[in-house]
Amino acid sequence: MRKHLKVIMLGFVILVWGVCSSTSGRAYGAISTATMQEIDRVNEKGPYLGIIVPNSFEMNPLLQSPSFVADLEVPYLDYFGKRFRFGKVEKEKVIIVMTGLSMLNAGITTQLLLILFKVKGVLHYGIAGNANPQLQIGDVTIPQYWAHTGLWNWQRYGDGPNEELALESNGDYTREIGYLRFANYQNASENGKPIDNFLNNVWYQPEEVFPADGIPEVRQHSFWVPVNNHYFKVAKRIEGMTFQGCVNSTCLPRAPKAVRVKSGASANAFVDNSAYREFLNSKFNITPIDMESAAVALVCHQQQIPFIAIRALSDLAGGGSAVSNEADIFASLAAQNAVDASLRFITLLFP
Protein backbone atom coordinates (compact mmCIF):
# COMPACT_ATOMS: atom_id res chain seq x y z
CA MET A 1 0.00 0.00 0.00
CA ARG A 2 1.09 3.62 -0.19
CA LYS A 3 3.86 4.73 2.17
CA HIS A 4 5.16 8.27 1.75
CA LEU A 5 4.18 10.11 -1.44
CA LYS A 6 6.99 12.48 -2.32
CA VAL A 7 5.35 14.68 -4.89
CA ILE A 8 1.67 15.10 -5.67
CA MET A 9 -0.50 17.80 -7.15
CA LEU A 10 -3.63 18.81 -5.26
CA GLY A 11 -5.82 21.25 -7.18
CA PHE A 12 -3.94 24.53 -7.23
CA VAL A 13 -1.63 23.47 -4.36
CA ILE A 14 1.61 21.56 -4.89
CA LEU A 15 2.93 19.84 -1.79
CA VAL A 16 6.56 18.78 -2.01
CA TRP A 17 7.86 16.44 0.68
CA GLY A 18 11.60 16.53 0.41
CA VAL A 19 14.59 18.45 1.55
CA CYS A 20 14.12 20.22 4.88
CA SER A 21 15.71 23.54 5.67
CA SER A 22 18.11 23.31 8.61
CA THR A 23 17.35 26.88 9.63
CA SER A 24 13.56 26.94 9.39
CA GLY A 25 12.81 23.28 10.05
CA ARG A 26 10.32 23.28 7.18
CA ALA A 27 10.06 21.28 4.00
CA TYR A 28 10.17 23.47 0.91
CA GLY A 29 6.62 22.31 0.11
CA ALA A 30 5.16 23.82 3.34
CA ILE A 31 4.95 20.77 5.64
CA SER A 32 6.99 21.45 8.75
CA THR A 33 9.32 18.86 10.22
CA ALA A 34 7.20 18.73 13.38
CA THR A 35 4.03 18.12 11.38
CA MET A 36 5.68 15.37 9.35
CA GLN A 37 6.78 13.70 12.55
CA GLU A 38 3.22 13.85 13.90
CA ILE A 39 1.91 12.36 10.67
CA ASP A 40 4.44 9.53 10.94
CA ARG A 41 3.34 8.85 14.53
CA VAL A 42 -0.27 8.68 13.45
CA ASN A 43 0.45 6.43 10.48
CA GLU A 44 2.34 3.96 12.66
CA LYS A 45 -1.05 3.14 14.23
CA GLY A 46 -2.82 2.80 10.91
CA PRO A 47 -4.42 1.94 8.62
CA TYR A 48 -7.59 3.88 9.37
CA LEU A 49 -11.14 4.21 8.16
CA GLY A 50 -11.54 7.78 6.96
CA ILE A 51 -14.83 9.42 7.97
CA ILE A 52 -15.57 12.53 5.91
CA VAL A 53 -18.38 14.87 6.99
CA PRO A 54 -19.60 18.07 5.28
CA ASN A 55 -20.43 20.36 8.23
CA SER A 56 -20.08 20.68 11.99
CA PHE A 57 -23.76 20.06 12.78
CA GLU A 58 -23.43 16.72 10.98
CA MET A 59 -20.10 15.88 12.62
CA ASN A 60 -20.90 16.85 16.24
CA PRO A 61 -23.37 14.02 16.90
CA LEU A 62 -20.59 11.56 16.03
CA LEU A 63 -17.99 13.32 18.19
CA GLN A 64 -20.46 13.43 21.09
CA SER A 65 -21.44 9.78 20.70
CA PRO A 66 -20.15 7.32 23.32
CA SER A 67 -19.12 5.17 20.35
CA PHE A 68 -16.30 7.61 19.54
CA VAL A 69 -13.18 7.58 21.72
CA ALA A 70 -10.51 10.14 20.90
CA ASP A 71 -6.87 9.08 20.73
CA LEU A 72 -5.13 10.09 23.95
CA GLU A 73 -1.68 10.65 22.42
CA VAL A 74 -2.67 12.53 19.26
CA PRO A 75 -6.36 13.53 19.45
CA TYR A 76 -6.10 15.74 16.36
CA LEU A 77 -3.77 17.38 13.87
CA ASP A 78 -4.46 20.72 12.18
CA TYR A 79 -3.18 21.16 8.65
CA PHE A 80 -4.13 23.41 5.73
CA GLY A 81 -7.24 24.69 7.46
CA LYS A 82 -8.45 21.17 8.26
CA ARG A 83 -8.62 19.39 11.62
CA PHE A 84 -8.02 15.65 11.37
CA ARG A 85 -9.35 13.91 14.48
CA PHE A 86 -8.00 10.51 15.49
CA GLY A 87 -9.61 7.86 17.61
CA LYS A 88 -11.81 4.81 17.50
CA VAL A 89 -15.44 4.32 16.51
CA GLU A 90 -16.93 1.01 17.59
CA LYS A 91 -13.30 -0.12 18.26
CA GLU A 92 -12.26 0.67 14.69
CA LYS A 93 -9.40 3.15 14.17
CA VAL A 94 -10.74 6.23 12.39
CA ILE A 95 -9.76 9.67 11.14
CA ILE A 96 -12.65 12.14 11.15
CA VAL A 97 -12.45 15.32 9.08
CA MET A 98 -14.93 18.03 8.12
CA THR A 99 -14.89 19.34 4.55
CA GLY A 100 -17.08 22.43 4.57
CA LEU A 101 -19.71 23.16 1.94
CA SER A 102 -19.22 22.41 -1.77
CA MET A 103 -17.56 20.06 -4.22
CA LEU A 104 -14.23 21.90 -4.12
CA ASN A 105 -13.89 21.71 -0.35
CA ALA A 106 -14.94 18.06 -0.34
CA GLY A 107 -12.46 17.13 -3.07
CA ILE A 108 -9.54 18.97 -1.48
CA THR A 109 -10.24 17.52 1.95
CA THR A 110 -10.51 13.97 0.61
CA GLN A 111 -7.27 14.31 -1.34
CA LEU A 112 -5.45 15.66 1.72
CA LEU A 113 -6.74 12.78 3.85
CA LEU A 114 -5.53 10.20 1.34
CA ILE A 115 -2.16 11.90 0.77
CA LEU A 116 -1.24 12.39 4.40
CA PHE A 117 -2.54 9.29 6.14
CA LYS A 118 -2.76 5.52 5.82
CA VAL A 119 -6.42 5.13 4.92
CA LYS A 120 -7.91 1.76 3.99
CA GLY A 121 -11.40 3.02 3.17
CA VAL A 122 -13.68 6.06 3.29
CA LEU A 123 -17.13 6.50 4.78
CA HIS A 124 -18.85 9.77 3.91
CA TYR A 125 -22.09 10.73 5.60
CA GLY A 126 -24.39 13.72 5.98
CA ILE A 127 -27.83 15.05 5.06
CA ALA A 128 -29.37 15.51 1.62
CA GLY A 129 -32.40 16.67 -0.29
CA ASN A 130 -34.82 13.99 -1.45
CA ALA A 131 -35.74 13.61 -5.13
CA ASN A 132 -37.50 10.27 -4.70
CA PRO A 133 -41.27 10.49 -4.15
CA GLN A 134 -41.28 6.95 -2.73
CA LEU A 135 -39.21 8.00 0.29
CA GLN A 136 -39.77 10.54 3.05
CA ILE A 137 -37.80 12.98 5.15
CA GLY A 138 -35.67 11.21 7.76
CA ASP A 139 -35.03 8.13 5.63
CA VAL A 140 -31.37 7.14 5.31
CA THR A 141 -30.18 6.40 1.76
CA ILE A 142 -27.14 4.47 0.58
CA PRO A 143 -26.69 4.93 -3.20
CA GLN A 144 -24.80 2.44 -5.35
CA TYR A 145 -23.65 5.16 -7.77
CA TRP A 146 -22.87 8.88 -7.53
CA ALA A 147 -22.80 11.48 -10.28
CA HIS A 148 -21.58 15.06 -10.45
CA THR A 149 -24.52 16.73 -12.20
CA GLY A 150 -23.01 20.21 -12.31
CA LEU A 151 -20.61 19.73 -15.22
CA TRP A 152 -22.36 20.95 -18.37
CA ASN A 153 -21.89 21.91 -21.97
CA TRP A 154 -24.35 24.79 -22.44
CA GLN A 155 -25.59 24.62 -26.01
CA ARG A 156 -26.06 27.75 -28.05
CA TYR A 157 -29.57 28.92 -28.85
CA GLY A 158 -30.86 27.51 -32.13
CA ASP A 159 -28.99 24.22 -31.92
CA GLY A 160 -30.75 21.06 -30.81
CA PRO A 161 -30.11 17.42 -29.95
CA ASN A 162 -28.94 16.58 -33.47
CA GLU A 163 -26.33 19.35 -33.61
CA GLU A 164 -22.80 18.63 -32.44
CA LEU A 165 -21.70 20.40 -29.26
CA ALA A 166 -18.78 22.79 -29.18
CA LEU A 167 -15.52 20.80 -28.86
CA GLU A 168 -17.42 17.51 -29.05
CA SER A 169 -15.46 16.31 -32.08
CA ASN A 170 -12.15 16.14 -30.20
CA GLY A 171 -13.62 14.19 -27.30
CA ASP A 172 -13.93 17.01 -24.76
CA TYR A 173 -17.74 16.80 -24.58
CA THR A 174 -20.48 14.29 -25.31
CA ARG A 175 -24.23 13.99 -25.93
CA GLU A 176 -24.37 10.44 -24.58
CA ILE A 177 -25.57 11.24 -21.04
CA GLY A 178 -28.48 13.55 -21.79
CA TYR A 179 -29.64 17.13 -21.49
CA LEU A 180 -32.04 19.51 -19.81
CA ARG A 181 -34.22 21.57 -22.18
CA PHE A 182 -35.25 24.81 -20.52
CA ALA A 183 -38.21 25.30 -22.86
CA ASN A 184 -39.86 22.24 -21.28
CA TYR A 185 -40.26 24.25 -18.08
CA GLN A 186 -41.96 27.36 -19.45
CA ASN A 187 -45.18 28.59 -17.84
CA ALA A 188 -46.49 29.50 -21.28
CA SER A 189 -46.99 27.55 -24.51
CA GLU A 190 -48.00 28.29 -28.07
CA ASN A 191 -50.33 25.98 -29.99
CA GLY A 192 -49.84 23.41 -27.25
CA LYS A 193 -46.06 23.39 -27.61
CA PRO A 194 -43.43 24.91 -25.28
CA ILE A 195 -42.12 28.30 -26.38
CA ASP A 196 -38.40 28.33 -27.12
CA ASN A 197 -36.15 29.62 -24.36
CA PHE A 198 -32.94 31.51 -25.05
CA LEU A 199 -31.22 29.39 -22.39
CA ASN A 200 -31.78 26.44 -24.76
CA ASN A 201 -30.18 23.17 -23.50
CA VAL A 202 -27.52 22.07 -21.05
CA TRP A 203 -25.85 18.71 -21.68
CA TYR A 204 -24.56 16.72 -18.72
CA GLN A 205 -20.90 15.76 -18.92
CA PRO A 206 -18.69 13.12 -17.30
CA GLU A 207 -15.72 14.09 -15.18
CA GLU A 208 -12.19 13.70 -16.49
CA VAL A 209 -10.41 11.28 -14.18
CA PHE A 210 -6.76 10.29 -13.92
CA PRO A 211 -6.50 7.01 -11.98
CA ALA A 212 -3.50 6.50 -9.72
CA ASP A 213 -2.50 3.42 -11.70
CA GLY A 214 -3.16 5.01 -15.07
CA ILE A 215 -0.85 6.77 -17.48
CA PRO A 216 -0.16 10.33 -16.23
CA GLU A 217 -2.04 13.03 -18.13
CA VAL A 218 -4.05 10.46 -20.10
CA ARG A 219 -7.65 11.13 -19.17
CA GLN A 220 -10.52 8.77 -18.65
CA HIS A 221 -14.15 9.76 -18.22
CA SER A 222 -16.63 8.91 -15.50
CA PHE A 223 -20.18 10.11 -14.92
CA TRP A 224 -21.47 7.31 -12.68
CA VAL A 225 -19.00 6.53 -9.90
CA PRO A 226 -19.75 3.25 -8.11
CA VAL A 227 -19.28 2.78 -4.39
CA ASN A 228 -17.20 -0.16 -3.23
CA ASN A 229 -19.02 -3.41 -4.01
CA HIS A 230 -18.20 -5.04 -0.65
CA TYR A 231 -19.25 -1.94 1.27
CA PHE A 232 -22.53 -1.84 -0.63
CA LYS A 233 -23.21 -5.49 0.17
CA VAL A 234 -22.55 -4.82 3.86
CA ALA A 235 -24.97 -1.87 3.70
CA LYS A 236 -27.75 -4.28 2.73
CA ARG A 237 -27.66 -5.50 6.34
CA ILE A 238 -28.79 -2.12 7.66
CA GLU A 239 -31.75 -1.89 5.28
CA GLY A 240 -34.93 -1.75 7.30
CA MET A 241 -33.17 -0.22 10.30
CA THR A 242 -35.48 2.44 11.76
CA PHE A 243 -34.63 5.82 13.27
CA GLN A 244 -36.13 8.63 15.29
CA GLY A 245 -38.92 10.50 13.50
CA CYS A 246 -39.82 13.43 15.75
CA VAL A 247 -38.39 16.89 16.36
CA ASN A 248 -40.00 18.05 19.59
CA SER A 249 -43.74 17.71 18.87
CA THR A 250 -43.34 17.56 15.07
CA CYS A 251 -43.37 13.94 13.91
CA LEU A 252 -43.02 12.31 10.52
CA PRO A 253 -45.82 10.08 9.12
CA ARG A 254 -43.81 6.92 9.84
CA ALA A 255 -40.52 5.94 11.44
CA PRO A 256 -37.65 6.68 9.03
CA LYS A 257 -35.82 3.69 7.61
CA ALA A 258 -32.53 2.86 5.90
CA VAL A 259 -32.65 1.88 2.24
CA ARG A 260 -30.14 1.22 -0.51
CA VAL A 261 -30.94 3.15 -3.70
CA LYS A 262 -29.60 3.23 -7.22
CA SER A 263 -28.03 6.68 -7.45
CA GLY A 264 -27.31 10.03 -5.86
CA ALA A 265 -26.25 13.37 -7.33
CA SER A 266 -24.00 16.22 -6.23
CA ALA A 267 -23.37 19.70 -7.58
CA ASN A 268 -22.56 23.18 -6.30
CA ALA A 269 -26.23 24.08 -5.99
CA PHE A 270 -28.73 23.75 -3.17
CA VAL A 271 -31.78 22.28 -4.90
CA ASP A 272 -35.07 23.70 -3.60
CA ASN A 273 -37.00 23.47 -6.86
CA SER A 274 -39.72 20.90 -7.55
CA ALA A 275 -39.25 20.91 -11.33
CA TYR A 276 -35.53 20.19 -11.17
CA ARG A 277 -36.11 17.64 -8.40
CA GLU A 278 -38.52 15.75 -10.67
CA PHE A 279 -36.13 16.02 -13.62
CA LEU A 280 -33.22 14.50 -11.69
CA ASN A 281 -35.36 11.63 -10.48
CA SER A 282 -37.02 10.86 -13.81
CA LYS A 283 -33.92 11.35 -15.96
CA PHE A 284 -31.23 9.81 -13.75
CA ASN A 285 -33.15 7.89 -11.06
CA ILE A 286 -31.62 10.13 -8.38
CA THR A 287 -32.68 9.90 -4.74
CA PRO A 288 -30.35 11.99 -2.51
CA ILE A 289 -29.16 15.38 -3.78
CA ASP A 290 -26.22 17.04 -2.06
CA MET A 291 -23.14 19.18 -2.65
CA GLU A 292 -20.21 16.93 -1.67
CA SER A 293 -20.62 13.16 -2.09
CA ALA A 294 -19.68 12.92 -5.78
CA ALA A 295 -16.47 14.86 -5.14
CA VAL A 296 -15.46 12.43 -2.38
CA ALA A 297 -16.43 9.52 -4.64
CA LEU A 298 -14.38 10.82 -7.58
CA VAL A 299 -11.21 11.31 -5.52
CA CYS A 300 -11.55 7.86 -3.94
CA HIS A 301 -12.22 6.39 -7.39
CA GLN A 302 -9.05 7.93 -8.78
CA GLN A 303 -6.99 6.85 -5.76
CA GLN A 304 -8.61 3.37 -5.75
CA ILE A 305 -9.75 3.63 -2.14
CA PRO A 306 -12.95 1.81 -1.08
CA PHE A 307 -15.76 4.32 -0.59
CA ILE A 308 -19.41 4.56 0.42
CA ALA A 309 -21.73 7.46 1.24
CA ILE A 310 -24.68 7.46 3.63
CA ARG A 311 -27.08 10.38 3.31
CA ALA A 312 -30.18 11.00 5.43
CA LEU A 313 -32.98 12.99 3.80
CA SER A 314 -33.60 16.36 5.46
CA ASP A 315 -36.00 17.93 2.95
CA LEU A 316 -37.91 17.35 -0.28
CA ALA A 317 -35.66 19.52 -2.48
CA GLY A 318 -38.55 21.83 -3.34
CA GLY A 319 -41.15 19.11 -3.74
CA GLY A 320 -42.99 19.79 -0.49
CA SER A 321 -44.61 22.84 1.03
CA ALA A 322 -44.64 26.09 -0.91
CA VAL A 323 -44.01 27.96 2.33
CA SER A 324 -40.48 26.89 3.32
CA ASN A 325 -37.84 24.21 2.98
CA GLU A 326 -38.24 21.34 5.45
CA ALA A 327 -34.55 21.31 6.35
CA ASP A 328 -35.21 24.22 8.73
CA ILE A 329 -37.01 21.69 10.95
CA PHE A 330 -35.55 18.30 10.12
CA ALA A 331 -31.82 18.90 9.44
CA SER A 332 -30.79 17.97 12.99
CA LEU A 333 -32.94 14.81 12.93
CA ALA A 334 -31.51 13.77 9.57
CA ALA A 335 -27.95 14.38 10.80
CA GLN A 336 -28.52 12.15 13.82
CA ASN A 337 -30.08 9.44 11.65
CA ALA A 338 -27.07 9.55 9.32
CA VAL A 339 -24.74 9.12 12.30
CA ASP A 340 -26.76 6.22 13.72
CA ALA A 341 -26.73 4.45 10.35
CA SER A 342 -23.00 5.08 9.94
CA LEU A 343 -22.20 3.64 13.36
CA ARG A 344 -24.19 0.53 12.57
CA PHE A 345 -22.47 0.21 9.20
CA ILE A 346 -19.03 0.38 10.83
CA THR A 347 -19.87 -2.41 13.28
CA LEU A 348 -20.98 -4.60 10.38
CA LEU A 349 -18.02 -3.70 8.14
CA PHE A 350 -15.48 -4.54 10.86
CA PRO A 351 -17.12 -7.18 13.06
Coordinates of C-alpha atoms in Angstrom, one line a residue:
M1 CA 0.0 0.0 0.0
R2 CA 1.1 3.6 -0.2
K3 CA 3.9 4.7 2.2
H4 CA 5.2 8.3 1.7
L5 CA 4.2 10.1 -1.4
K6 CA 7.0 12.5 -2.3
V7 CA 5.3 14.7 -4.9
I8 CA 1.7 15.1 -5.7
M9 CA -0.5 17.8 -7.1
L10 CA -3.6 18.8 -5.3
G11 CA -5.8 21.2 -7.2
F12 CA -3.9 24.5 -7.2
V13 CA -1.6 23.5 -4.4
I14 CA 1.6 21.6 -4.9
L15 CA 2.9 19.8 -1.8
V16 CA 6.6 18.8 -2.0
W17 CA 7.9 16.4 0.7
G18 CA 11.6 16.5 0.4
V19 CA 14.6 18.4 1.5
C20 CA 14.1 20.2 4.9
S21 CA 15.7 23.5 5.7
S22 CA 18.1 23.3 8.6
T23 CA 17.3 26.9 9.6
S24 CA 13.6 26.9 9.4
G25 CA 12.8 23.3 10.1
R26 CA 10.3 23.3 7.2
A27 CA 10.1 21.3 4.0
Y28 CA 10.2 23.5 0.9
G29 CA 6.6 22.3 0.1
A30 CA 5.2 23.8 3.3
I31 CA 4.9 20.8 5.6
S32 CA 7.0 21.4 8.8
T33 CA 9.3 18.9 10.2
A34 CA 7.2 18.7 13.4
T35 CA 4.0 18.1 11.4
M36 CA 5.7 15.4 9.3
Q37 CA 6.8 13.7 12.5
E38 CA 3.2 13.8 13.9
I39 CA 1.9 12.4 10.7
D40 CA 4.4 9.5 10.9
R41 CA 3.3 8.9 14.5
V42 CA -0.3 8.7 13.5
N43 CA 0.5 6.4 10.5
E44 CA 2.3 4.0 12.7
K45 CA -1.0 3.1 14.2
G46 CA -2.8 2.8 10.9
P47 CA -4.4 1.9 8.6
Y48 CA -7.6 3.9 9.4
L49 CA -11.1 4.2 8.2
G50 CA -11.5 7.8 7.0
I51 CA -14.8 9.4 8.0
I52 CA -15.6 12.5 5.9
V53 CA -18.4 14.9 7.0
P54 CA -19.6 18.1 5.3
N55 CA -20.4 20.4 8.2
S56 CA -20.1 20.7 12.0
F57 CA -23.8 20.1 12.8
E58 CA -23.4 16.7 11.0
M59 CA -20.1 15.9 12.6
N60 CA -20.9 16.9 16.2
P61 CA -23.4 14.0 16.9
L62 CA -20.6 11.6 16.0
L63 CA -18.0 13.3 18.2
Q64 CA -20.5 13.4 21.1
S65 CA -21.4 9.8 20.7
P66 CA -20.1 7.3 23.3
S67 CA -19.1 5.2 20.3
F68 CA -16.3 7.6 19.5
V69 CA -13.2 7.6 21.7
A70 CA -10.5 10.1 20.9
D71 CA -6.9 9.1 20.7
L72 CA -5.1 10.1 24.0
E73 CA -1.7 10.6 22.4
V74 CA -2.7 12.5 19.3
P75 CA -6.4 13.5 19.4
Y76 CA -6.1 15.7 16.4
L77 CA -3.8 17.4 13.9
D78 CA -4.5 20.7 12.2
Y79 CA -3.2 21.2 8.7
F80 CA -4.1 23.4 5.7
G81 CA -7.2 24.7 7.5
K82 CA -8.5 21.2 8.3
R83 CA -8.6 19.4 11.6
F84 CA -8.0 15.7 11.4
R85 CA -9.4 13.9 14.5
F86 CA -8.0 10.5 15.5
G87 CA -9.6 7.9 17.6
K88 CA -11.8 4.8 17.5
V89 CA -15.4 4.3 16.5
E90 CA -16.9 1.0 17.6
K91 CA -13.3 -0.1 18.3
E92 CA -12.3 0.7 14.7
K93 CA -9.4 3.2 14.2
V94 CA -10.7 6.2 12.4
I95 CA -9.8 9.7 11.1
I96 CA -12.6 12.1 11.1
V97 CA -12.4 15.3 9.1
M98 CA -14.9 18.0 8.1
T99 CA -14.9 19.3 4.5
G100 CA -17.1 22.4 4.6
L101 CA -19.7 23.2 1.9
S102 CA -19.2 22.4 -1.8
M103 CA -17.6 20.1 -4.2
L104 CA -14.2 21.9 -4.1
N105 CA -13.9 21.7 -0.3
A106 CA -14.9 18.1 -0.3
G107 CA -12.5 17.1 -3.1
I108 CA -9.5 19.0 -1.5
T109 CA -10.2 17.5 1.9
T110 CA -10.5 14.0 0.6
Q111 CA -7.3 14.3 -1.3
L112 CA -5.5 15.7 1.7
L113 CA -6.7 12.8 3.8
L114 CA -5.5 10.2 1.3
I115 CA -2.2 11.9 0.8
L116 CA -1.2 12.4 4.4
F117 CA -2.5 9.3 6.1
K118 CA -2.8 5.5 5.8
V119 CA -6.4 5.1 4.9
K120 CA -7.9 1.8 4.0
G121 CA -11.4 3.0 3.2
V122 CA -13.7 6.1 3.3
L123 CA -17.1 6.5 4.8
H124 CA -18.8 9.8 3.9
Y125 CA -22.1 10.7 5.6
G126 CA -24.4 13.7 6.0
I127 CA -27.8 15.1 5.1
A128 CA -29.4 15.5 1.6
G129 CA -32.4 16.7 -0.3
N130 CA -34.8 14.0 -1.5
A131 CA -35.7 13.6 -5.1
N132 CA -37.5 10.3 -4.7
P133 CA -41.3 10.5 -4.2
Q134 CA -41.3 6.9 -2.7
L135 CA -39.2 8.0 0.3
Q136 CA -39.8 10.5 3.1
I137 CA -37.8 13.0 5.2
G138 CA -35.7 11.2 7.8
D139 CA -35.0 8.1 5.6
V140 CA -31.4 7.1 5.3
T141 CA -30.2 6.4 1.8
I142 CA -27.1 4.5 0.6
P143 CA -26.7 4.9 -3.2
Q144 CA -24.8 2.4 -5.3
Y145 CA -23.6 5.2 -7.8
W146 CA -22.9 8.9 -7.5
A147 CA -22.8 11.5 -10.3
H148 CA -21.6 15.1 -10.5
T149 CA -24.5 16.7 -12.2
G150 CA -23.0 20.2 -12.3
L151 CA -20.6 19.7 -15.2
W152 CA -22.4 21.0 -18.4
N153 CA -21.9 21.9 -22.0
W154 CA -24.4 24.8 -22.4
Q155 CA -25.6 24.6 -26.0
R156 CA -26.1 27.7 -28.1
Y157 CA -29.6 28.9 -28.9
G158 CA -30.9 27.5 -32.1
D159 CA -29.0 24.2 -31.9
G160 CA -30.7 21.1 -30.8
P161 CA -30.1 17.4 -29.9
N162 CA -28.9 16.6 -33.5
E163 CA -26.3 19.4 -33.6
E164 CA -22.8 18.6 -32.4
L165 CA -21.7 20.4 -29.3
A166 CA -18.8 22.8 -29.2
L167 CA -15.5 20.8 -28.9
E168 CA -17.4 17.5 -29.1
S169 CA -15.5 16.3 -32.1
N170 CA -12.2 16.1 -30.2
G171 CA -13.6 14.2 -27.3
D172 CA -13.9 17.0 -24.8
Y173 CA -17.7 16.8 -24.6
T174 CA -20.5 14.3 -25.3
R175 CA -24.2 14.0 -25.9
E176 CA -24.4 10.4 -24.6
I177 CA -25.6 11.2 -21.0
G178 CA -28.5 13.5 -21.8
Y179 CA -29.6 17.1 -21.5
L180 CA -32.0 19.5 -19.8
R181 CA -34.2 21.6 -22.2
F182 CA -35.3 24.8 -20.5
A183 CA -38.2 25.3 -22.9
N184 CA -39.9 22.2 -21.3
Y185 CA -40.3 24.3 -18.1
Q186 CA -42.0 27.4 -19.5
N187 CA -45.2 28.6 -17.8
A188 CA -46.5 29.5 -21.3
S189 CA -47.0 27.6 -24.5
E190 CA -48.0 28.3 -28.1
N191 CA -50.3 26.0 -30.0
G192 CA -49.8 23.4 -27.2
K193 CA -46.1 23.4 -27.6
P194 CA -43.4 24.9 -25.3
I195 CA -42.1 28.3 -26.4
D196 CA -38.4 28.3 -27.1
N197 CA -36.2 29.6 -24.4
F198 CA -32.9 31.5 -25.1
L199 CA -31.2 29.4 -22.4
N200 CA -31.8 26.4 -24.8
N201 CA -30.2 23.2 -23.5
V202 CA -27.5 22.1 -21.1
W203 CA -25.8 18.7 -21.7
Y204 CA -24.6 16.7 -18.7
Q205 CA -20.9 15.8 -18.9
P206 CA -18.7 13.1 -17.3
E207 CA -15.7 14.1 -15.2
E208 CA -12.2 13.7 -16.5
V209 CA -10.4 11.3 -14.2
F210 CA -6.8 10.3 -13.9
P211 CA -6.5 7.0 -12.0
A212 CA -3.5 6.5 -9.7
D213 CA -2.5 3.4 -11.7
G214 CA -3.2 5.0 -15.1
I215 CA -0.8 6.8 -17.5
P216 CA -0.2 10.3 -16.2
E217 CA -2.0 13.0 -18.1
V218 CA -4.1 10.5 -20.1
R219 CA -7.6 11.1 -19.2
Q220 CA -10.5 8.8 -18.6
H221 CA -14.2 9.8 -18.2
S222 CA -16.6 8.9 -15.5
F223 CA -20.2 10.1 -14.9
W224 CA -21.5 7.3 -12.7
V225 CA -19.0 6.5 -9.9
P226 CA -19.7 3.2 -8.1
V227 CA -19.3 2.8 -4.4
N228 CA -17.2 -0.2 -3.2
N229 CA -19.0 -3.4 -4.0
H230 CA -18.2 -5.0 -0.7
Y231 CA -19.2 -1.9 1.3
F232 CA -22.5 -1.8 -0.6
K233 CA -23.2 -5.5 0.2
V234 CA -22.5 -4.8 3.9
A235 CA -25.0 -1.9 3.7
K236 CA -27.8 -4.3 2.7
R237 CA -27.7 -5.5 6.3
I238 CA -28.8 -2.1 7.7
E239 CA -31.7 -1.9 5.3
G240 CA -34.9 -1.8 7.3
M241 CA -33.2 -0.2 10.3
T242 CA -35.5 2.4 11.8
F243 CA -34.6 5.8 13.3
Q244 CA -36.1 8.6 15.3
G245 CA -38.9 10.5 13.5
C246 CA -39.8 13.4 15.8
V247 CA -38.4 16.9 16.4
N248 CA -40.0 18.1 19.6
S249 CA -43.7 17.7 18.9
T250 CA -43.3 17.6 15.1
C251 CA -43.4 13.9 13.9
L252 CA -43.0 12.3 10.5
P253 CA -45.8 10.1 9.1
R254 CA -43.8 6.9 9.8
A255 CA -40.5 5.9 11.4
P256 CA -37.6 6.7 9.0
K257 CA -35.8 3.7 7.6
A258 CA -32.5 2.9 5.9
V259 CA -32.7 1.9 2.2
R260 CA -30.1 1.2 -0.5
V261 CA -30.9 3.2 -3.7
K262 CA -29.6 3.2 -7.2
S263 CA -28.0 6.7 -7.4
G264 CA -27.3 10.0 -5.9
A265 CA -26.2 13.4 -7.3
S266 CA -24.0 16.2 -6.2
A267 CA -23.4 19.7 -7.6
N268 CA -22.6 23.2 -6.3
A269 CA -26.2 24.1 -6.0
F270 CA -28.7 23.8 -3.2
V271 CA -31.8 22.3 -4.9
D272 CA -35.1 23.7 -3.6
N273 CA -37.0 23.5 -6.9
S274 CA -39.7 20.9 -7.6
A275 CA -39.2 20.9 -11.3
Y276 CA -35.5 20.2 -11.2
R277 CA -36.1 17.6 -8.4
E278 CA -38.5 15.7 -10.7
F279 CA -36.1 16.0 -13.6
L280 CA -33.2 14.5 -11.7
N281 CA -35.4 11.6 -10.5
S282 CA -37.0 10.9 -13.8
K283 CA -33.9 11.4 -16.0
F284 CA -31.2 9.8 -13.8
N285 CA -33.1 7.9 -11.1
I286 CA -31.6 10.1 -8.4
T287 CA -32.7 9.9 -4.7
P288 CA -30.3 12.0 -2.5
I289 CA -29.2 15.4 -3.8
D290 CA -26.2 17.0 -2.1
M291 CA -23.1 19.2 -2.7
E292 CA -20.2 16.9 -1.7
S293 CA -20.6 13.2 -2.1
A294 CA -19.7 12.9 -5.8
A295 CA -16.5 14.9 -5.1
V296 CA -15.5 12.4 -2.4
A297 CA -16.4 9.5 -4.6
L298 CA -14.4 10.8 -7.6
V299 CA -11.2 11.3 -5.5
C300 CA -11.5 7.9 -3.9
H301 CA -12.2 6.4 -7.4
Q302 CA -9.0 7.9 -8.8
Q303 CA -7.0 6.9 -5.8
Q304 CA -8.6 3.4 -5.7
I305 CA -9.8 3.6 -2.1
P306 CA -13.0 1.8 -1.1
F307 CA -15.8 4.3 -0.6
I308 CA -19.4 4.6 0.4
A309 CA -21.7 7.5 1.2
I310 CA -24.7 7.5 3.6
R311 CA -27.1 10.4 3.3
A312 CA -30.2 11.0 5.4
L313 CA -33.0 13.0 3.8
S314 CA -33.6 16.4 5.5
D315 CA -36.0 17.9 3.0
L316 CA -37.9 17.3 -0.3
A317 CA -35.7 19.5 -2.5
G318 CA -38.5 21.8 -3.3
G319 CA -41.2 19.1 -3.7
G320 CA -43.0 19.8 -0.5
S321 CA -44.6 22.8 1.0
A322 CA -44.6 26.1 -0.9
V323 CA -44.0 28.0 2.3
S324 CA -40.5 26.9 3.3
N325 CA -37.8 24.2 3.0
E326 CA -38.2 21.3 5.5
A327 CA -34.6 21.3 6.4
D328 CA -35.2 24.2 8.7
I329 CA -37.0 21.7 11.0
F330 CA -35.6 18.3 10.1
A331 CA -31.8 18.9 9.4
S332 CA -30.8 18.0 13.0
L333 CA -32.9 14.8 12.9
A334 CA -31.5 13.8 9.6
A335 CA -28.0 14.4 10.8
Q336 CA -28.5 12.1 13.8
N337 CA -30.1 9.4 11.7
A338 CA -27.1 9.5 9.3
V339 CA -24.7 9.1 12.3
D340 CA -26.8 6.2 13.7
A341 CA -26.7 4.4 10.4
S342 CA -23.0 5.1 9.9
L343 CA -22.2 3.6 13.4
R344 CA -24.2 0.5 12.6
F345 CA -22.5 0.2 9.2
I346 CA -19.0 0.4 10.8
T347 CA -19.9 -2.4 13.3
L348 CA -21.0 -4.6 10.4
L349 CA -18.0 -3.7 8.1
F350 CA -15.5 -4.5 10.9
P351 CA -17.1 -7.2 13.1

